[in-house]
Coordinates of C-alpha atoms and ligand atoms in Angstrom, one line a residue:
Chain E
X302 CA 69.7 10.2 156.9
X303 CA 70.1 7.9 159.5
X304 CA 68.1 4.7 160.0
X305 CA 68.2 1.9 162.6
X306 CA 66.3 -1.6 161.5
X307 CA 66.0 -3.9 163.9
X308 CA 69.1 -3.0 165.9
X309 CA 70.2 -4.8 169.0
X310 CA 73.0 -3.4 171.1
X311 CA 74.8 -5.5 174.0
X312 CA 78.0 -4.4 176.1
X313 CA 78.6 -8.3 176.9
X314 CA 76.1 -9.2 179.0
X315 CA 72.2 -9.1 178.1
X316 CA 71.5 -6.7 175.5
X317 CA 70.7 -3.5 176.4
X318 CA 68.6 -2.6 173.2
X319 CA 66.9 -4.8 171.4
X320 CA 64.7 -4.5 167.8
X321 CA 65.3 -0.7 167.3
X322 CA 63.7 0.7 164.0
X323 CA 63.7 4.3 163.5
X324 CA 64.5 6.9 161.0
X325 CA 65.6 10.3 161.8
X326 CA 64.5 12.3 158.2
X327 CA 66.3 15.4 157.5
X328 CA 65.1 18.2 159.1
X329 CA 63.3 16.5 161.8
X330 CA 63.6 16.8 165.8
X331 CA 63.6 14.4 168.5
X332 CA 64.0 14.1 171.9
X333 CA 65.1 10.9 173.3
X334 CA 64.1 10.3 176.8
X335 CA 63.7 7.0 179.1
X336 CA 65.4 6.7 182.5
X337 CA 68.8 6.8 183.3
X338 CA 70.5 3.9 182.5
X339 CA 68.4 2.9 179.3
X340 CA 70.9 3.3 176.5
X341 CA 70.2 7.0 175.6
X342 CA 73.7 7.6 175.0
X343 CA 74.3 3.9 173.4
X344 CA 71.2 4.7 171.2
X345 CA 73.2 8.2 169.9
X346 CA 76.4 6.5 169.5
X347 CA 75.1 4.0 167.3
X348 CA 73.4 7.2 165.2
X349 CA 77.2 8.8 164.8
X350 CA 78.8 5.5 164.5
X351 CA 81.0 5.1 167.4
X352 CA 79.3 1.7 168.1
X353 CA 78.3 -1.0 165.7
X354 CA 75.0 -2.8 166.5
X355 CA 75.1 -6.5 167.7
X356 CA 72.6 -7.0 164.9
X357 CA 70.4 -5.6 163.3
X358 CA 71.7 -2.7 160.9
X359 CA 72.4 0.8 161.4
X360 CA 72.7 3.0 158.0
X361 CA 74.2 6.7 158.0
X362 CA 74.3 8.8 155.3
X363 CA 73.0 5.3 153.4
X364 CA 75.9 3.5 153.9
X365 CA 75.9 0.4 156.3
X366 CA 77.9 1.2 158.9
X367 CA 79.9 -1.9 159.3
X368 CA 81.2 -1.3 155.7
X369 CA 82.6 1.9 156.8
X370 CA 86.2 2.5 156.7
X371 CA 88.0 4.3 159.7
X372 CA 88.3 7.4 157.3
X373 CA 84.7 7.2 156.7
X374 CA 83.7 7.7 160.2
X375 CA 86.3 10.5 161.1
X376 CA 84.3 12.2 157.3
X377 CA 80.6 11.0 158.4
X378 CA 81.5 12.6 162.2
X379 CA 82.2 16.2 160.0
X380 CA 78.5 15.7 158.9
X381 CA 76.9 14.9 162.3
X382 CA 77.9 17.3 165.2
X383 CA 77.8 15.5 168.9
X384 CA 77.3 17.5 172.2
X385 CA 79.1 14.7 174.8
X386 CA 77.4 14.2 177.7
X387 CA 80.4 15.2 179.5
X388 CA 81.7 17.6 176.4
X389 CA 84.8 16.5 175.7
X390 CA 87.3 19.3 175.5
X391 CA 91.0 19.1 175.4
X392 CA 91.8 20.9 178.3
X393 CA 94.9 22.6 177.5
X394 CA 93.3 24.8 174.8
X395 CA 91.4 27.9 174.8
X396 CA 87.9 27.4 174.2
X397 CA 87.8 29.0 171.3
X398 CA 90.3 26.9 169.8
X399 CA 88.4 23.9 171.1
X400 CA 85.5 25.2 169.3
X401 CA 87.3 25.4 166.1
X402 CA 89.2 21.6 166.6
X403 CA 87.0 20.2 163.7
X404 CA 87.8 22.4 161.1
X405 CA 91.4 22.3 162.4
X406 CA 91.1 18.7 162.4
X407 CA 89.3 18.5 158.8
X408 CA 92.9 20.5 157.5
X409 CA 91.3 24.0 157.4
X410 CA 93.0 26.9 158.7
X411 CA 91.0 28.6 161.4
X412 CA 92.4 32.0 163.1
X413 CA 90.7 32.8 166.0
X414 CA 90.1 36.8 164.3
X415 CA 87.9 34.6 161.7
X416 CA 84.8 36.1 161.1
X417 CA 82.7 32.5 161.3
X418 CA 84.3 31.9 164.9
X419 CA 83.6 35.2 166.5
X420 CA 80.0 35.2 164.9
X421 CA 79.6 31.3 166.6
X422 CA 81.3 32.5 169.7
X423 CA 79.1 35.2 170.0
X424 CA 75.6 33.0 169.0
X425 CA 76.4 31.2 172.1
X426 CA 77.1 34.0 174.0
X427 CA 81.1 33.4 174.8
X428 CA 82.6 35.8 172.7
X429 CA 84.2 37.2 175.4
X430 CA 85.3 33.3 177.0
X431 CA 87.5 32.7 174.2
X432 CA 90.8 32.9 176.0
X433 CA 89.6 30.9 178.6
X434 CA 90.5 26.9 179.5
X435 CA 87.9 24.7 179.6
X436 CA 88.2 23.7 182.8
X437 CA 87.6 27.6 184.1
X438 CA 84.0 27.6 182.4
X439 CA 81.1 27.1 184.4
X440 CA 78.7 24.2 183.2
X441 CA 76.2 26.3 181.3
X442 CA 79.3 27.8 179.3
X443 CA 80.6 24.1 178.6
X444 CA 77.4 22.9 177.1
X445 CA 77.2 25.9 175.1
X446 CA 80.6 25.4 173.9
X447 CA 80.4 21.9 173.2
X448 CA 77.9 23.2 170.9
X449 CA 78.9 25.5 169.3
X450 CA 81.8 22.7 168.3
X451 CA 79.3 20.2 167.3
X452 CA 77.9 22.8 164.7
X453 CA 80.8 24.1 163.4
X454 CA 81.3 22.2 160.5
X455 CA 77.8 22.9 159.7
X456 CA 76.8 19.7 159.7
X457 CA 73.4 17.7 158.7
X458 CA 72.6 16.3 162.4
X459 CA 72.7 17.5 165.5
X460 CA 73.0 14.6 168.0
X461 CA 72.6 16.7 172.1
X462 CA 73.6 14.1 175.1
X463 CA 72.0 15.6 177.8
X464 CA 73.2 19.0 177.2
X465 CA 70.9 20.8 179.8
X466 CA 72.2 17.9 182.3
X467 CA 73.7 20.6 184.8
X468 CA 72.1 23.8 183.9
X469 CA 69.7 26.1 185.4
X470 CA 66.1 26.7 183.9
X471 CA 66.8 30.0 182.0
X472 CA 70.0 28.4 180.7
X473 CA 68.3 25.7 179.8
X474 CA 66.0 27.5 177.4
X475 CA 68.6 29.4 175.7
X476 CA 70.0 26.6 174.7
X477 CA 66.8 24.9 173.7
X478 CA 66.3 28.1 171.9
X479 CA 69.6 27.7 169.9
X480 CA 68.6 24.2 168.8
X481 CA 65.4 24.7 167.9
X482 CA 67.0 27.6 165.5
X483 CA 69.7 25.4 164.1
X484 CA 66.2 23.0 163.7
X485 CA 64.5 26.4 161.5
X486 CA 67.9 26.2 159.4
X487 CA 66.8 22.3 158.5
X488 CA 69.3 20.5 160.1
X489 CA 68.1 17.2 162.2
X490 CA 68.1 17.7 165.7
X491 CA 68.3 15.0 168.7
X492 CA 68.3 15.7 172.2
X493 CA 68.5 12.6 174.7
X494 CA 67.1 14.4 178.0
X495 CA 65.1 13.3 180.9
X496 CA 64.3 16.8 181.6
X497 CA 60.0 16.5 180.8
X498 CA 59.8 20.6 181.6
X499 CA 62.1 20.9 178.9
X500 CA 60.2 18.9 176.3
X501 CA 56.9 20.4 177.1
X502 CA 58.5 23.8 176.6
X503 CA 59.6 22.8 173.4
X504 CA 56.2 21.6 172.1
X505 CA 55.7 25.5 171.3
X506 CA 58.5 26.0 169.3
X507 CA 58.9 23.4 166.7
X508 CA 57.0 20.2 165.5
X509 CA 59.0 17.7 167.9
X510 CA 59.0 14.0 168.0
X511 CA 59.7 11.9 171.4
X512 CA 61.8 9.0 171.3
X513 CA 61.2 6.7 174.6
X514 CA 63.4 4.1 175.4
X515 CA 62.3 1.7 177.8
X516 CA 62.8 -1.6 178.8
X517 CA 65.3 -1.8 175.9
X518 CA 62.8 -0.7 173.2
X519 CA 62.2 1.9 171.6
X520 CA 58.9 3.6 171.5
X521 CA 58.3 6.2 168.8
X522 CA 55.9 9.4 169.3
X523 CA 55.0 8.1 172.9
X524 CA 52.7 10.4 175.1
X525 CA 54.4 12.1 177.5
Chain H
X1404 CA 106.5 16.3 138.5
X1405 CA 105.8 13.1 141.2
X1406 CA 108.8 13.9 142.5
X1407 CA 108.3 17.7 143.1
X1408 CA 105.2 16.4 144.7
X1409 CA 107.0 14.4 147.4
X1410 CA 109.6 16.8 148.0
X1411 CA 106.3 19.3 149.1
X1412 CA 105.0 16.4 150.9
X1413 CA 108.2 15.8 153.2
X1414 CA 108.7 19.8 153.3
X1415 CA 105.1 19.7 154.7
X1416 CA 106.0 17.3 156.8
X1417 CA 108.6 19.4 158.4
X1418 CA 107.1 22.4 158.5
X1419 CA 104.3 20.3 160.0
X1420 CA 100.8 21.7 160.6
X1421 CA 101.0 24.1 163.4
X1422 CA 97.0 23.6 164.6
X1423 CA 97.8 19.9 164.9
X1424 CA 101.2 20.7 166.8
X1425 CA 98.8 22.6 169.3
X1426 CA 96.2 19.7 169.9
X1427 CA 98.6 17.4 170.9
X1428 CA 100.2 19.0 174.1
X1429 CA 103.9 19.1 174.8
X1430 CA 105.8 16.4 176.9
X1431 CA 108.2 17.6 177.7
X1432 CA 109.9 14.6 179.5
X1433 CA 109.3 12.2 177.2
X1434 CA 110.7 14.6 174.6
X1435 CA 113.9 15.2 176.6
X1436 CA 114.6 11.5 177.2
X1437 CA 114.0 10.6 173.2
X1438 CA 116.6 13.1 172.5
X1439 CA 119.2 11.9 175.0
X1440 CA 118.4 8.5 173.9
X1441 CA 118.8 9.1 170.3
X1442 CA 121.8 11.2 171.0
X1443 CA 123.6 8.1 172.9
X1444 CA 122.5 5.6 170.6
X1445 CA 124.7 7.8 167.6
X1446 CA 127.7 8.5 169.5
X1447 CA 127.9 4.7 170.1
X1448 CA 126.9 3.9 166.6
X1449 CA 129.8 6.2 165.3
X1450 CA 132.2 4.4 167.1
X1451 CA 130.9 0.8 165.4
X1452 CA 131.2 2.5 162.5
X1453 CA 135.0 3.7 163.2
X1454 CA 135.4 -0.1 164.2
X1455 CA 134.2 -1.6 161.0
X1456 CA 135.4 0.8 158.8
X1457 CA 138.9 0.7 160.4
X1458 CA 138.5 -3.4 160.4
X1459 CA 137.7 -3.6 156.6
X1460 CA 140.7 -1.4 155.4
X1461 CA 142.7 -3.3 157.4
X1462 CA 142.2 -6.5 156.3
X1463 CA 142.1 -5.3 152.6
X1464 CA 145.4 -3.5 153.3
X1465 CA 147.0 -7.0 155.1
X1466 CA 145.9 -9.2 152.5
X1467 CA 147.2 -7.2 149.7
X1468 CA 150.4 -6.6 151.6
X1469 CA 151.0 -9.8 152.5
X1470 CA 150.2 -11.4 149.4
X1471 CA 153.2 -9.7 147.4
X1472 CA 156.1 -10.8 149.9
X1473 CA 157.6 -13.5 151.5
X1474 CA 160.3 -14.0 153.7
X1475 CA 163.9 -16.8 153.3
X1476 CA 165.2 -17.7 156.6
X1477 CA 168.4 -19.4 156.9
X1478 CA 169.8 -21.1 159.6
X1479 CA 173.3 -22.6 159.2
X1480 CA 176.5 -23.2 161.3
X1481 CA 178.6 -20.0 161.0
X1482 CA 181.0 -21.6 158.0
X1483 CA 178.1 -22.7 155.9
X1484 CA 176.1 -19.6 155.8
X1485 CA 177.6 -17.6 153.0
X1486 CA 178.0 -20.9 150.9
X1487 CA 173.9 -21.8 151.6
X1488 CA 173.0 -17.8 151.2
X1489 CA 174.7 -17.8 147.5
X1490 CA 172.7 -21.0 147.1
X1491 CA 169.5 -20.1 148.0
X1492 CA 170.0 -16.5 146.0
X1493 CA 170.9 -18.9 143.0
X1494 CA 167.3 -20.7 143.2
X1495 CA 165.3 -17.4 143.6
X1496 CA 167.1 -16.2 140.9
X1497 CA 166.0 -18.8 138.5
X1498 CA 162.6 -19.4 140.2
X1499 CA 159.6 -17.9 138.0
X1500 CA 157.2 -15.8 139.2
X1501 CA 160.0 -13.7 142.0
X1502 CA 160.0 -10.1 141.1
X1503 CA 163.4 -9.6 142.9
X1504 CA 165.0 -12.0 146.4
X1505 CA 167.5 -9.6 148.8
X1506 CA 169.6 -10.4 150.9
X1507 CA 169.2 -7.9 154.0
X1508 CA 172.2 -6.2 155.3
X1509 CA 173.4 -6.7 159.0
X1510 CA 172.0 -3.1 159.8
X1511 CA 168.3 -4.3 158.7
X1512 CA 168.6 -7.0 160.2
X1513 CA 169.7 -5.4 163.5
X1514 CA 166.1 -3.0 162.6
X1515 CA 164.1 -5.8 162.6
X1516 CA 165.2 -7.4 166.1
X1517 CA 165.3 -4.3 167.7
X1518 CA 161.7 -4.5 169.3
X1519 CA 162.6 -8.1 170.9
X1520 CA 166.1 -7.8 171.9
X1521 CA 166.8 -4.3 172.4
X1522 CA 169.2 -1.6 170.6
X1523 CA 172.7 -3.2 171.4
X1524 CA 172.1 -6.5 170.1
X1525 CA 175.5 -8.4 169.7
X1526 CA 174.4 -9.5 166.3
X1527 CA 177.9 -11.2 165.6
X1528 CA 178.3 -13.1 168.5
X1529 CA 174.5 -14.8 167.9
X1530 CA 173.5 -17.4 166.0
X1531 CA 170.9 -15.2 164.4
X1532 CA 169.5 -16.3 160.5
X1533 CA 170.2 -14.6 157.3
X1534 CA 167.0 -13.0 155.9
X1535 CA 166.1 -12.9 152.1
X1536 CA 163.2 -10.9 151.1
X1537 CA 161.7 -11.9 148.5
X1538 CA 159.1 -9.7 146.3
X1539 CA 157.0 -11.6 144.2
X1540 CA 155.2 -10.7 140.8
X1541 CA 151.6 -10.7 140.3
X1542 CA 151.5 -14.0 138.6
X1543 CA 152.5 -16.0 142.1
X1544 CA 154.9 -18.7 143.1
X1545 CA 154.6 -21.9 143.4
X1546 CA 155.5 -22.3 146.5
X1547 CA 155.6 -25.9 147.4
X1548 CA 158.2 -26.3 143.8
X1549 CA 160.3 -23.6 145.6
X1550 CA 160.3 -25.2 149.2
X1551 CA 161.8 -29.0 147.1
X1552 CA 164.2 -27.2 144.9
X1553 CA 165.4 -25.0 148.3
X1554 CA 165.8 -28.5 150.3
X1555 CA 168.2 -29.4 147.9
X1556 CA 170.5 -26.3 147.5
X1557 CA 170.3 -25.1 150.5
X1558 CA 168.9 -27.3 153.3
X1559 CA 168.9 -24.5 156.1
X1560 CA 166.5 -22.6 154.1
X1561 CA 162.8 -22.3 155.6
X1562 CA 160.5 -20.0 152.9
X1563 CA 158.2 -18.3 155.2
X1564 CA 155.6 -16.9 152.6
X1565 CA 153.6 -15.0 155.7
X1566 CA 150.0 -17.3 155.1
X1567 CA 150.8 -18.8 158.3
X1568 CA 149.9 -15.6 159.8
X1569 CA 148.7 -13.7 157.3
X1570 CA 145.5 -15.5 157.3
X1571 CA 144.3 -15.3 160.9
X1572 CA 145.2 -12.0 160.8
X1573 CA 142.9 -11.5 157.6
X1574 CA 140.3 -13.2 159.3
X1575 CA 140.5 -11.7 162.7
X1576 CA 139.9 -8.5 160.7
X1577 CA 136.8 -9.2 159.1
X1578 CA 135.6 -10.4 162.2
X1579 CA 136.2 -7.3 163.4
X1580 CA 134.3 -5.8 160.5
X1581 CA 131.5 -8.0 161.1
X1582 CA 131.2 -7.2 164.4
X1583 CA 131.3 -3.8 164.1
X1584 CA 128.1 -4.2 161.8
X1585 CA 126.1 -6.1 163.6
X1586 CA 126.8 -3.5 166.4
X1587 CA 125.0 -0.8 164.7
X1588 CA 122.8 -3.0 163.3
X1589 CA 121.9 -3.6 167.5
X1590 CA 122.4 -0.6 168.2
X1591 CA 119.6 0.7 165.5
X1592 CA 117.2 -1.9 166.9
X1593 CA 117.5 -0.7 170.6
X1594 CA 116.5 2.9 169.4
X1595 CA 113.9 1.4 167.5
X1596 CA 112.5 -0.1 171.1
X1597 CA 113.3 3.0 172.9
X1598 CA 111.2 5.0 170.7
X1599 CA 108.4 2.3 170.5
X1600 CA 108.2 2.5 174.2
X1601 CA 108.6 6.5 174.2
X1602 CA 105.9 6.3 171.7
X1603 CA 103.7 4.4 173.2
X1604 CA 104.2 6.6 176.7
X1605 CA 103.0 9.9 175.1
X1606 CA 100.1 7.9 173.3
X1607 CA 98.6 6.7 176.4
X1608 CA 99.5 10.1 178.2
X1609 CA 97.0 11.7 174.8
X1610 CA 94.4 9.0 175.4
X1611 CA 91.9 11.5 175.8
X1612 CA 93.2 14.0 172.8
X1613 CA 93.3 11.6 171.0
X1614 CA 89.8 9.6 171.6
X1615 CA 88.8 13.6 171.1
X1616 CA 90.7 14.5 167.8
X1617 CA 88.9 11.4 166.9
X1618 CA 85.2 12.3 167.9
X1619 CA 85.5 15.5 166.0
X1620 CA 86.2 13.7 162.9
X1621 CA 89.8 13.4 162.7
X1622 CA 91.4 11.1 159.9
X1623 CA 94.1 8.3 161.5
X1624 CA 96.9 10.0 159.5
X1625 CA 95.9 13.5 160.8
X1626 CA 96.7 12.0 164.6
X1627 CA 99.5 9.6 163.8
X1628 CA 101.4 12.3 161.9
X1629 CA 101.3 15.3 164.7
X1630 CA 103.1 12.3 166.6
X1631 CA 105.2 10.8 164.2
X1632 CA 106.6 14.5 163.1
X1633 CA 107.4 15.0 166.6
X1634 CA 109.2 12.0 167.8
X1635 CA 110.6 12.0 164.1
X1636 CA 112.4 15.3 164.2
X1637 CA 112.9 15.2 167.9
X1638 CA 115.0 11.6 166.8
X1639 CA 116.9 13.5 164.2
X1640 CA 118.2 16.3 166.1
X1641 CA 119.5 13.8 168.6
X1642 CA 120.8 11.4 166.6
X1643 CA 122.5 14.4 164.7
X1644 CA 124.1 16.2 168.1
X1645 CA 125.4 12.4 169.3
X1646 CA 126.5 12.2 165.6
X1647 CA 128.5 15.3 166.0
X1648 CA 129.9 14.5 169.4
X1649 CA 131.1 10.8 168.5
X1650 CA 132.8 12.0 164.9
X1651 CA 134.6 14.8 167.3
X1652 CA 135.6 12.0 169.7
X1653 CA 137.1 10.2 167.0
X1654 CA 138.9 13.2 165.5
X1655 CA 140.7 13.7 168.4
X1656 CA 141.4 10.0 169.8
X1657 CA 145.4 10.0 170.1
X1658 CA 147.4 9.5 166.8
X1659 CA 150.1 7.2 166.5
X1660 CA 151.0 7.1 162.7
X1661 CA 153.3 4.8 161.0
X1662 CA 154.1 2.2 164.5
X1663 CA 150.4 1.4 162.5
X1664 CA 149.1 -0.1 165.5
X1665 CA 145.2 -1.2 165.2
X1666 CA 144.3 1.4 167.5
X1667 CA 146.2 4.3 166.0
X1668 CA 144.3 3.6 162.8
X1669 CA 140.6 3.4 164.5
X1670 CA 138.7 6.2 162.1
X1671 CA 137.7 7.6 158.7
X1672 CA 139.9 8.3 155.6
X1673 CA 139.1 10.5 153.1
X1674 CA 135.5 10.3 151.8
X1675 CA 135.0 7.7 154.4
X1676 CA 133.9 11.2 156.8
X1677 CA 130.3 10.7 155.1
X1678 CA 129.8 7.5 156.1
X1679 CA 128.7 9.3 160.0
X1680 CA 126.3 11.4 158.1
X1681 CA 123.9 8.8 157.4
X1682 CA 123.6 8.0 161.2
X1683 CA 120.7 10.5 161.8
X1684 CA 119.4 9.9 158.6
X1685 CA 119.0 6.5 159.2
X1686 CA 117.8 7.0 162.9
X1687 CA 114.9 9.4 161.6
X1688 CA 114.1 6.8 159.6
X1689 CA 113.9 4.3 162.6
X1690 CA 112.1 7.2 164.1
X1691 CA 109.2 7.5 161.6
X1692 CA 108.4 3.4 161.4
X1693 CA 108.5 2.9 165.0
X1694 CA 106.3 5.5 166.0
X1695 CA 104.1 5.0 163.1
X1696 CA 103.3 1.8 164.3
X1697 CA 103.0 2.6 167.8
X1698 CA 100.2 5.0 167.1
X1699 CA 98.8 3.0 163.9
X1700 CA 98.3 0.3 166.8
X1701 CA 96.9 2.7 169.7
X1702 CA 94.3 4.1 166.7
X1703 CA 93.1 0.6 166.4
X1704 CA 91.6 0.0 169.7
X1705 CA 89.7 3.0 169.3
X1706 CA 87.0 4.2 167.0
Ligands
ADP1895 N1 81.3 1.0 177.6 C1 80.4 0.3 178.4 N2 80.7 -1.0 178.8 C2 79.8 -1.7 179.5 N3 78.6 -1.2 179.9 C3 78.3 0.1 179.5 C4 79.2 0.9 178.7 N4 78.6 2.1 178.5 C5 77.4 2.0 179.1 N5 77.2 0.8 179.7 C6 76.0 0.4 180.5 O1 74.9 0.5 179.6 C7 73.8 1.0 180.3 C8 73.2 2.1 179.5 O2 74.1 3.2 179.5 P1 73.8 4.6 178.7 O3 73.6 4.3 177.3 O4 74.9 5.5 179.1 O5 72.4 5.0 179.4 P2 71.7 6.4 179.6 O6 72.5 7.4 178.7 O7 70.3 6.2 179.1 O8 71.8 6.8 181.0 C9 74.2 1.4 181.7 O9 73.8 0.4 182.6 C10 75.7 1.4 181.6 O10 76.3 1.0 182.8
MG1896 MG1 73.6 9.0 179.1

């Protein structure tokens, strides 16, 4: 589904990650952890293809990435939802239509009355949020928005940036809760965190794998 | 059936895609200054059109006017004049190629001085020329035959066959014409720039919906189109109110028919009125390729 081989990432100086292999199999789930500053967040963009690896290859959907045409991306970004570190919303919009900006984008007609929408709203628990601005939510309700967005378009992967960064415990496990249950529906989940209570909670939910990046390697199913 | 398909796709494109409308949020400023712009740029361009117009009828009316006439000026001492007059008719008479030679009466004569001298010219007591006019046929004289035979008959006769002046005037014209193209053809680039630089205002000032639209899967055209429809449309209606304006100004600049000054005939004639109408169009179309491009160009630098 998505598969790194001996990928190297540099910004310009140094590379930050160097001789990445990994496959994320469908229906799998990660969580991507290493301190901050080690390329979590490079690591996931070069998984949704908003970078392009120094070397080394990264394959989406079985398809090289630097073959990719710029429609290809804005189709292969339908198929894996993101939740931005810093979510991402356009500020002048009601949440819900922020929610529904990537079927709006992808040409379908969304009304916020739709049944899909209220149900999604509701599954993250701002149903009754919808009118509200983005910048009028509190930080649990943002990463619960954001999502809510990244899933949908129903998509195969779920790719999560941090997205208990600036919550409280409890809110933390509900939204743990609703990616382990997006995880039950067989999508592939990721979730870069450095949050090690949150993992270890995890372990009793679903079969989980941990990602550690490190010294700009990756280490796969390290001990925690 | 391709051709009802592209008539959809431009009505789409008008109607436009309200959601997309929505993500991209208003500015207002930048709006308001495109349509002022647009609305300038076509009230000046309506006037370069009234200039060029005006200049090419002109100078097809001058050379086809001047082309069939020509004018015989004698100058002789007071006792010759009738003798060289009857001489000079007596050449044209037998000169192929003259339709008809007249000799003009004192009171035409008077007529034609009048704007240099003043109504009570003392035509008898001046030495003032006898005028022929001469009306020549299609097939054309041969001027420089006439001018050897005329030395000989009637020495005082000059043949002024109006090329001397006809010609700069002809050319002056078409530089006119010219000029009044290339205006518009200026005046079209400038909007082009003013909407680049629009364009490129309200891309940078979406940076962020865009680099969103984009992360949510968005296709290039999908983003490029909300902003090309905008500053498109925005262009038209401009273009079409400084349209309106500049065709009214003309309408009602001052008429002066018949003393067929230059000025007085500054305008349209007769189908000539469409010729405004494809201002706007034309502008819309400057519109669409400039902001196009713009945004085609912002879109690259992002992924
Ligand atoms: N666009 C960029 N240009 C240059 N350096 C960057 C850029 N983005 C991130 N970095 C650097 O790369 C390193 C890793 O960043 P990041 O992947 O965000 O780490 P993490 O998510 O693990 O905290 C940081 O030192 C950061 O400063
Ligand atoms: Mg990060």
């Amino acid at each position: 589904m998505i598969e790194l081989e001996q990928v190297a990432y540099s910004y310009g100086e140094g590379e930050l990650l160097s001789d990445i292999s990994v496959s994320l199999t469908p229906g799998s789930f990660h969580f991507l952890t290493g301190p901050s500053g080690a390329g979590k967040t490079t690591f996931l963009k070069l998984c949704y293809g908003e970078l392009v690896p120094t070397s080394g290859q990264a394959r989406l959907f079985d398809r090289d990435v630097r073959s990719l045409t710029r429609d290809d991306i804005a189709d292969i970004r339908r198929r894996i939802g993101v939740v931005h570190q810093d979510c991402q919303f356009l500020d002048h919009l009601p949440i819900a239509d922020n929610i529904a900006l990537p079927l709006t984008v992808a040409g379908k007609s969304v009304h916020s009355q739709d049944g899909n929408l209220s149900e999604l709203m509701s599954w993250v628990g701002l149903r009754s949020r919808a009118a509200a601005l983005p910048p009028e939510l509190s930080g649990g309700e943002r990463q619960r928005a954001a999502l809510a967005r990244a899933v949908i378009m129903s998509p195969d992967v779920i790719l999560a940036d941090e997205p208990t960064g600036n919550l409280d415990w409890e809110m933390s496990q509900r939204l743990l809760t609703l990616l382990v249950e997006l995880n039950r529906m067989g999508k592939t989940v990721v979730i870069a965190t450095h949050d090690i209570g949150l993992i270890r909670a995890a372990k009793s939910q679903v079969q989980a794998r941990v990602l550690r990046i490190a010294n700009r390697h990756l280490t796969v199913g390290a001990d925690l | 059936m391709a051709k009802r398909f592209e008539i959809s796709h431009v009505m789409d494109f008008i109607i436009g895609d309200a959601q997309a409308e929505r993500a991209v949020p208003p500015t207002g400023f930048t709006a308001r200054l495109t349509l002022f712009s647009a609305a300038v740029m076509a009230f000046l361009a309506v006037f370069a059109l009234a200039l060029s117009v005006s200049a090419g009828r002109l100078s097809e009316r001058w050379s086809a006017e001047l082309a069939q006439s020509a004018t015989l000026r004698i100058s002789a001492p007071q006792g010759q004049m009738q003798a060289q007059t009857d001489a000079a008719m007596s050449v044209l008479e037998t000169t192929p190629g003259i339709e008809s030679a007249r000799v003009l009466d004192a009171a035409e004569q008077r007529k034609l001085l009048e704007p240099w001298f003043g109504p009570d010219v003392p035509l008898d007591s001046l030495p003032v020329p006898q005028l022929i006019e001469i009306v020549e046929a299609d097939v054309g004289v041969d001027t420089e035959a006439l001018r050897v035979r005329l030395a000989g008959e009637a020495p005082g006769a000059v043949l002024d066959d109006h090329t001397r002046w006809r010609k700069p005037l002809a050319a002056a014209a078409s530089r006119l014409w010219f000029l009044g193209w290339l205006s518009i053809v200026l005046i079209f680039a400038v909007m082009g720039a003013m909407i680049t630089l629009a364009a490129n205002a309200a891309l940078s000032a979406n940076a962020k919906v865009i680099s969103v639209m984009r992360l949510v899967g968005a296709r290039d055209s999908y983003i490029v189109d909300a902003f090309v429809r905008r500053f498109t449309l925005r262009t038209l209606s401009g273009a079409a109110i400084g349209m309106v304006l500049g065709v009214v100004a003309v309408v009602m600049l001052p008429a002066a028919r018949g003393e067929a000054g230059f000025l007085s005939d500054l305008g349209f004639a007769g189908a000539g009125w469409l010729w405004p109408l494809i201002i706007p169009a034309l502008a819309a179309v400057v519109a669409f390729a400039a902001t196009r491009a713009a945004a085609r160009r912002t879109l690259k630098e992002l992924r």
